[in-house]
Coordinates of C-alpha atoms and ligand atoms in Angstrom, one line a residue:
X1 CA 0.0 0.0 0.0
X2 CA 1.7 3.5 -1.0
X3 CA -0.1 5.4 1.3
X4 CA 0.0 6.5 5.2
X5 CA -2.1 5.0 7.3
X6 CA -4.3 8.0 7.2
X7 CA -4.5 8.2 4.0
X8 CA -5.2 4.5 3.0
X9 CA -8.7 4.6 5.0
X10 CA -9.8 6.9 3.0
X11 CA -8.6 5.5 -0.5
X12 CA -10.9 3.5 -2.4
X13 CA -9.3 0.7 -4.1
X14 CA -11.2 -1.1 -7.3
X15 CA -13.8 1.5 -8.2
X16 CA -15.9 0.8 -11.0
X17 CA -15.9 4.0 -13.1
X18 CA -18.8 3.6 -14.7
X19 CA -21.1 5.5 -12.5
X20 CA -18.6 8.2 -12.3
X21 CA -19.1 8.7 -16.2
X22 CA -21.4 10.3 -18.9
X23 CA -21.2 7.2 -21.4
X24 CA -21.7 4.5 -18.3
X25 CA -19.1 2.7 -19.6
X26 CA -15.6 1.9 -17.7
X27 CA -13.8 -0.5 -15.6
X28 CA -12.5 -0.1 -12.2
X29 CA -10.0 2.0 -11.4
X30 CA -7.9 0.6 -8.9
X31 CA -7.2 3.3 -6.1
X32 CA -9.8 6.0 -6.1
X33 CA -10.0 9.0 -4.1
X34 CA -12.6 12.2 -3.0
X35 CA -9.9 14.5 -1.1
X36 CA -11.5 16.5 1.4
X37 CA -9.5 19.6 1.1
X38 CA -6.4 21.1 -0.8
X39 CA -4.0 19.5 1.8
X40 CA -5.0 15.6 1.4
X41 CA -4.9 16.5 -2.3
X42 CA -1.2 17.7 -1.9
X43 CA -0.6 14.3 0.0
X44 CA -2.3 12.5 -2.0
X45 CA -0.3 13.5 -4.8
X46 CA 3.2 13.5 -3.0
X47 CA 2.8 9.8 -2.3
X48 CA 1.5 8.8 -5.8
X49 CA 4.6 10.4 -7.2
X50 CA 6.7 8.4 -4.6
X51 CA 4.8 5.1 -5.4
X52 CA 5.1 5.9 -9.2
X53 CA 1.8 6.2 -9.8
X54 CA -0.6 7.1 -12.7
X55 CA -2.8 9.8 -11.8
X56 CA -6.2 10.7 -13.5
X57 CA -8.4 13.6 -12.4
X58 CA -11.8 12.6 -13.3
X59 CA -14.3 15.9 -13.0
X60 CA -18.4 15.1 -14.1
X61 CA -16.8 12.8 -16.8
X62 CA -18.6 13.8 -19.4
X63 CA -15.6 13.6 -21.7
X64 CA -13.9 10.2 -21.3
X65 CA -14.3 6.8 -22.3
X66 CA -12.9 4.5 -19.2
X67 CA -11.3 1.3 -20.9
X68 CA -13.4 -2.1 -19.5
X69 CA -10.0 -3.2 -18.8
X70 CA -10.0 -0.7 -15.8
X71 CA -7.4 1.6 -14.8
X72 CA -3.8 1.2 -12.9
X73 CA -3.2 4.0 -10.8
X74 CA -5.2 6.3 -8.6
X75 CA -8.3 8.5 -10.0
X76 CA -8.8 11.5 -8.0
X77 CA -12.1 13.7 -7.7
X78 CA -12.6 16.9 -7.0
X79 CA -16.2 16.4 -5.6
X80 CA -15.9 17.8 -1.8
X81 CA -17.3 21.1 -0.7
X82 CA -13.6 22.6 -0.8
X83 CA -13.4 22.5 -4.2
X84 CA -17.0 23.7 -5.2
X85 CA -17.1 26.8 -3.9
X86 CA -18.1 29.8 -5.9
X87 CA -18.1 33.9 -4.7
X88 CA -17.8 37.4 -6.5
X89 CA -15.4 39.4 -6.6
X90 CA -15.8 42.5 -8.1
X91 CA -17.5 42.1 -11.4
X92 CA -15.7 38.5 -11.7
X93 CA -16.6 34.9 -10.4
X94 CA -13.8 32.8 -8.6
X95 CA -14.7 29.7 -8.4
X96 CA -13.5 25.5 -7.4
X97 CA -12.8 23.4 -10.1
X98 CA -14.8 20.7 -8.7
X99 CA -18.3 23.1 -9.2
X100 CA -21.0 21.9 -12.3
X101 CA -21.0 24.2 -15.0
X102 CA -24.3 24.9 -14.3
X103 CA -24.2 25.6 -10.5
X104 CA -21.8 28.3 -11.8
X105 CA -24.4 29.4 -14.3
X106 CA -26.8 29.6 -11.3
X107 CA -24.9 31.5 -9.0
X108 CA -23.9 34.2 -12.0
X109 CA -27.5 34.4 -12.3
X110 CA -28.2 34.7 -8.7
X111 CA -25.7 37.4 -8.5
X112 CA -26.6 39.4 -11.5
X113 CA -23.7 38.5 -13.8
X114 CA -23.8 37.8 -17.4
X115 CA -21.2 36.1 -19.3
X116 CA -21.5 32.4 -18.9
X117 CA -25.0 31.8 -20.4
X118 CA -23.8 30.0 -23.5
X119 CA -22.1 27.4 -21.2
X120 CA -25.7 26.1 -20.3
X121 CA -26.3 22.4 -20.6
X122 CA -22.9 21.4 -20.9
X123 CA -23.0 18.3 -18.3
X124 CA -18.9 19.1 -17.1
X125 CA -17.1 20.8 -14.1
X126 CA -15.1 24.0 -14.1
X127 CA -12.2 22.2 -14.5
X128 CA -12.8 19.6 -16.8
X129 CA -14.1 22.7 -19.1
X130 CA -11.1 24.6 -18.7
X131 CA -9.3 21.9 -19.4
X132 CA -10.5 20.8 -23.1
X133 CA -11.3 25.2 -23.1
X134 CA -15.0 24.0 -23.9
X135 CA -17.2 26.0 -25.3
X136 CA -20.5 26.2 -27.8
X137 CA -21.8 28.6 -30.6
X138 CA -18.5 29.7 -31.8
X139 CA -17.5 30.8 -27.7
X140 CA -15.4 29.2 -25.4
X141 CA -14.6 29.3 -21.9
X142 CA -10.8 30.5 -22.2
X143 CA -12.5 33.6 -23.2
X144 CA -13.5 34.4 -19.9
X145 CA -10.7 33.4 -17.5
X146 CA -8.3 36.1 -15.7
X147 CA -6.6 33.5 -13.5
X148 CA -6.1 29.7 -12.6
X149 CA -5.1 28.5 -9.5
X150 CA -3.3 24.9 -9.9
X151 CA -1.3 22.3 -8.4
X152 CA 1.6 20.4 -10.0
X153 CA 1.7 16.5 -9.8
X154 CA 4.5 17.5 -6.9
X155 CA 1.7 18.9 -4.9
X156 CA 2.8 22.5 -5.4
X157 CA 0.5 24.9 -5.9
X158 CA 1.1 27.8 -8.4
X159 CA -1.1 31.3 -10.0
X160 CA -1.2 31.1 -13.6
X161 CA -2.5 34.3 -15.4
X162 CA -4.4 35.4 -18.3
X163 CA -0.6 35.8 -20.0
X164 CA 0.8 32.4 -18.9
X165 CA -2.5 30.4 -19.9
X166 CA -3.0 29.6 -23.9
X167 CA -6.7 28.1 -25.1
X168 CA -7.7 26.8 -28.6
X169 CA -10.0 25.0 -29.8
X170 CA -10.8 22.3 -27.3
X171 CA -7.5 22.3 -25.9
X172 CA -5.2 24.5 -23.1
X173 CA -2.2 24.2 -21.8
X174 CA -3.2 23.6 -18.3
X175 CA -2.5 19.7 -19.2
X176 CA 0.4 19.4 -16.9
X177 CA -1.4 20.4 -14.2
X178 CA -4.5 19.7 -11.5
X179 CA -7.1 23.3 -11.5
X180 CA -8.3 24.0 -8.0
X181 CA -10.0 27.1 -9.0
X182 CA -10.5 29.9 -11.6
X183 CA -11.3 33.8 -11.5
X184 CA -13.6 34.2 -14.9
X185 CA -15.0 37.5 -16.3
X186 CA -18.8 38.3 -15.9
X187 CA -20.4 41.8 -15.7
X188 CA -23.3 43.1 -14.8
X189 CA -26.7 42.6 -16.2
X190 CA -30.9 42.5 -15.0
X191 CA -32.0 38.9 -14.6
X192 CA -34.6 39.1 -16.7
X193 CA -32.0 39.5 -19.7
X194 CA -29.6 36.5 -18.1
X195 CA -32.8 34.3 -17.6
X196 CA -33.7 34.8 -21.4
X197 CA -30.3 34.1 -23.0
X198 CA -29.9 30.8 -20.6
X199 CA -33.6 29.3 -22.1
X200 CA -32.8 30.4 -26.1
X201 CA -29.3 28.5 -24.9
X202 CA -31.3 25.3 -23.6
X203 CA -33.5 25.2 -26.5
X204 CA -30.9 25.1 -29.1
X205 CA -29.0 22.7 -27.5
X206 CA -31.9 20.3 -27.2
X207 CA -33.0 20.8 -30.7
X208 CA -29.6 19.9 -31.9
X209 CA -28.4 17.3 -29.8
X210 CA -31.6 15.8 -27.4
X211 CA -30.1 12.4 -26.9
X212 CA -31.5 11.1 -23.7
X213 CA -28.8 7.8 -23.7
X214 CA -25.9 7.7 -22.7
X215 CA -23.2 9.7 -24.7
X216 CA -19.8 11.9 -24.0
X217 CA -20.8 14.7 -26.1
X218 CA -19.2 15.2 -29.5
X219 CA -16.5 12.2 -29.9
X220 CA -14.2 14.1 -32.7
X221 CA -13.2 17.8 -33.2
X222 CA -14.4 19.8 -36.0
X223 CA -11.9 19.5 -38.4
X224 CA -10.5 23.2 -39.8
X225 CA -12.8 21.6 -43.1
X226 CA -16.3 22.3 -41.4
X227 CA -18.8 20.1 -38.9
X228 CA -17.2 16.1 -37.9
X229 CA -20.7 15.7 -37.8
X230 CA -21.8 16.5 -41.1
X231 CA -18.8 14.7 -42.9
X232 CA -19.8 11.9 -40.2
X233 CA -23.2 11.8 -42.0
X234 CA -22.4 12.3 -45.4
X235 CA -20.4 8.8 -44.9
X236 CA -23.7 7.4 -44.1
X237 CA -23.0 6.1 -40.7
X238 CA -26.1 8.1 -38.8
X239 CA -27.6 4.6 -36.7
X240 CA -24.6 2.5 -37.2
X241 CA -24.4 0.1 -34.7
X242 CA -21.8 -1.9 -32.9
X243 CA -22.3 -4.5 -29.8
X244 CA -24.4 -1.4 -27.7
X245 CA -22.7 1.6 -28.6
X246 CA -24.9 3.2 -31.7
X247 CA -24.0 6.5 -33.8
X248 CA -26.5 8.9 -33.0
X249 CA -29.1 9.3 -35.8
X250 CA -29.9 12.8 -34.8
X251 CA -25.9 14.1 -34.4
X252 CA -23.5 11.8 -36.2
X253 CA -20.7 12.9 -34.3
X254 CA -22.2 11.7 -31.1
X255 CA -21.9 7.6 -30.2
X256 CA -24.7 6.4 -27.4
X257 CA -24.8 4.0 -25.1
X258 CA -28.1 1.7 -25.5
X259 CA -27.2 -0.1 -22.2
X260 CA -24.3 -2.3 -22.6
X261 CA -21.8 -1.0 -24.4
X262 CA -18.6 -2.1 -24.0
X263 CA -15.5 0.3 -24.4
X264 CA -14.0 -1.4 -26.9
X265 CA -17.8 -1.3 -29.2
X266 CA -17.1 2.5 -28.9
X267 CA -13.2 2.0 -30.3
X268 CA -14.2 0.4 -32.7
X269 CA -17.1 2.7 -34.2
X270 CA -14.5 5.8 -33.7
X271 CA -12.4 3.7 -36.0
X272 CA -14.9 3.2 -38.5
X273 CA -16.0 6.8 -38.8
X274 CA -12.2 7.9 -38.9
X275 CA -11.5 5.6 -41.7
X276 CA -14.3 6.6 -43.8
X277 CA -14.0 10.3 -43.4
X278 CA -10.3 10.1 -44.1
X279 CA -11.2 7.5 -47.5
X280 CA -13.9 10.1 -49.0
X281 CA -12.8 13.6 -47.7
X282 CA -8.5 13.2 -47.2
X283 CA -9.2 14.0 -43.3
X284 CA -7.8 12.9 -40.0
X285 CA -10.4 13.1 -37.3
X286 CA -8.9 13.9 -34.0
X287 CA -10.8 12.8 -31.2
X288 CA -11.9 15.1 -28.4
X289 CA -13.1 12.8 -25.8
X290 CA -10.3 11.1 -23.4
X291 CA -9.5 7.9 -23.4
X292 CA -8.4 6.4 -20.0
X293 CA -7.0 3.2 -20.6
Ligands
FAD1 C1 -24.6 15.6 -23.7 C2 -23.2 16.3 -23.7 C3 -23.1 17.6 -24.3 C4 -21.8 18.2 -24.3 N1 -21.8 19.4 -24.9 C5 -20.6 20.0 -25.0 C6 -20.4 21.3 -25.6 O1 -21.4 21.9 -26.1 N2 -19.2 21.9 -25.7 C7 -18.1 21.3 -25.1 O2 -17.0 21.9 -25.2 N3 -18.2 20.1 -24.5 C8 -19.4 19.4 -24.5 N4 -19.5 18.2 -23.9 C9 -18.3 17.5 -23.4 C10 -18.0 17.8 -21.9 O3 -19.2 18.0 -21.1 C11 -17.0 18.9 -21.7 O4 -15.8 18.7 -22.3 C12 -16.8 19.2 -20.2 O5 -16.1 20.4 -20.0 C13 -15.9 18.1 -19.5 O6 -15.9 18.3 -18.1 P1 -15.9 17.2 -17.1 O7 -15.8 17.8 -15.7 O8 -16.9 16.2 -17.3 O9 -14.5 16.5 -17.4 P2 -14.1 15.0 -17.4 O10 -14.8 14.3 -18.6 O11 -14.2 14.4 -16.1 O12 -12.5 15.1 -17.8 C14 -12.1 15.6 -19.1 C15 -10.6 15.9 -19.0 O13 -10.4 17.0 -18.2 C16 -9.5 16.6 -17.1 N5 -9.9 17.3 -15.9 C17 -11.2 17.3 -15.3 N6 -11.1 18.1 -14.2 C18 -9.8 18.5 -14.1 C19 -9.1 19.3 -13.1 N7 -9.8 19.8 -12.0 N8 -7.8 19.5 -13.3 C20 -7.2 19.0 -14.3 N9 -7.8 18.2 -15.3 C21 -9.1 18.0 -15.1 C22 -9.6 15.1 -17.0 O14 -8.4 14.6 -16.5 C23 -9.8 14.8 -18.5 O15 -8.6 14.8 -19.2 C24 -20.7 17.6 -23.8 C25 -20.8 16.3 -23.2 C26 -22.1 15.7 -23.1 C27 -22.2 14.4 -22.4

């Protein structure tokens, strides 16, 4: 056991991750842990670096496909009350890494700020979302941010601001890193007018995407060449099946989950539309979901 007695009663070991994930899918990962504040995250991470562990920060997981094989290593989540919470300062919201994107969007509203609407209905955590900079209707959340606090894999803590931090399209360089928390730009608007742009959001999101199984969200990034979904569909794959993992017949670049997919049916789908997107269009489809394996 690589931890300290403390420590290893509150370590999890063989957690299946497949309740921890927006596809359902996912072995067990075999040391899993909920610290309960910055300082048994910092231990956490010393002795997993001693031990020469893998380490995976899982936030809502609503971007990653969890091999069946399961995981070596130690999963970590962000989920306690010390990392969740949210306050204003100034016109600007700092906020945990650990908090659902829409609890932020709540609290912005709560408070009168504006800014964050278009981040509605996207099922993540502040810092998965900073992470993969996500973002919808041509904005993304990189945007908005003035200041990340993080940790190194040593445990040591570190400011990054706007000028150190770089976002693109679903990527950042905060990859070498664990976000804590994030100051993000708002400013101040009537309710009424925050309550209005948060429903038009909603609605357009389910009237382009209202899959009610099991999914990650988009599985490849648009291309530079236009929508991964379109070329998706113009290969003809819309309901393409394999063991329980489907291609979305409303959203081609989505894959669901009928209720026992496996992780390798959903490998093997994300081969197939690859390879028929790069034979009829010359294109290499880059994933943007994770793949823990
Ligand atoms: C129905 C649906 C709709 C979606 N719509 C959109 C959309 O419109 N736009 C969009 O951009 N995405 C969308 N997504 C994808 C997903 O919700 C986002 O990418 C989200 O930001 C991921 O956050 P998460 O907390 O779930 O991250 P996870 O899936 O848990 O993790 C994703 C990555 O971030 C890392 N990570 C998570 N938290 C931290 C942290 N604190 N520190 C360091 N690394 C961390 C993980 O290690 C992993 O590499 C959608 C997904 C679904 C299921």
């Amino acid at each position: 056991m690589p931890w300290s007695e403390s420590l290893s009663k509150k370590i999890k070991t063989k957690v299946n991750l497949a309740g921890y994930t927006s596809f359902k899918i996912g072995g067990r990962a075999e040391y899993f842990f909920e610290p309960k504040n910055l300082k048994e995250l910092q231990q956490v991470l010393v002795s997993a670096k001693q031990a020469g562990l893998r380490v995976f920060i899982l936030g809502a997981g609503s971007n990653i496909l969890v091999s069946q094989a399961g995981l070596s290593g130690l999963v970590i989540r962000l989920s306690s009350k010390d990392f969740r919470k949210c306050s204003c300062l100034g016109s600007c919201i700092v906020a945990g890494s650990g908090l659902k994107l829409n609890a932020l969007i709540s609290f912005s509203k709560k408070k009168n700020l504006s800014g964050l609407e278009f981040l509605v209905g996207i099922p993540g955590t502040l810092g998965g979302c900073l992470m993969g900079n996500a973002g919808a209707w041509g904005k993304s959340i990189g945007e908005l941010v003035k200041q990340v606090g993080v940790l190194d894999y040593n445990g040591k803590l570190k400011l990054l601001t706007s000028k150190q931090l770089k976002f693109a399209y679903r990527k950042s360089n905060l990859n070498k890193y664990i976000i804590i928390w994030a100051k993000l730009k708002t400013h101040a608007a009537q309710k009424k007018v925050i309550v209005v742009k948060i429903s038009q959001y909603l609605l357009r999101r389910k009237q382009s995407q209202g899959n009610n199984l099991p999914n990650a969200g988009c599985i490849f990034k648009n291309p530079g060449q236009g929508s991964a979904g379109r070329l998706i569909d113009i290969c003809g794959l819309k309901g393409k099946a394999e063991g329980g993992a489907v291609i979305s017949k409303l959203h081609a670049n989505f894959i669901l989950n009928t209720g026992n997919a496996k992780s390798k049916d959903v490998l093997s789908l994300m081969d197939l539309m690859r390879k028929r997107v790069k034979e009829r269009f010359k294109i290499n489809l880059e994933p943007e979901i994770k793949i823990w394996e």
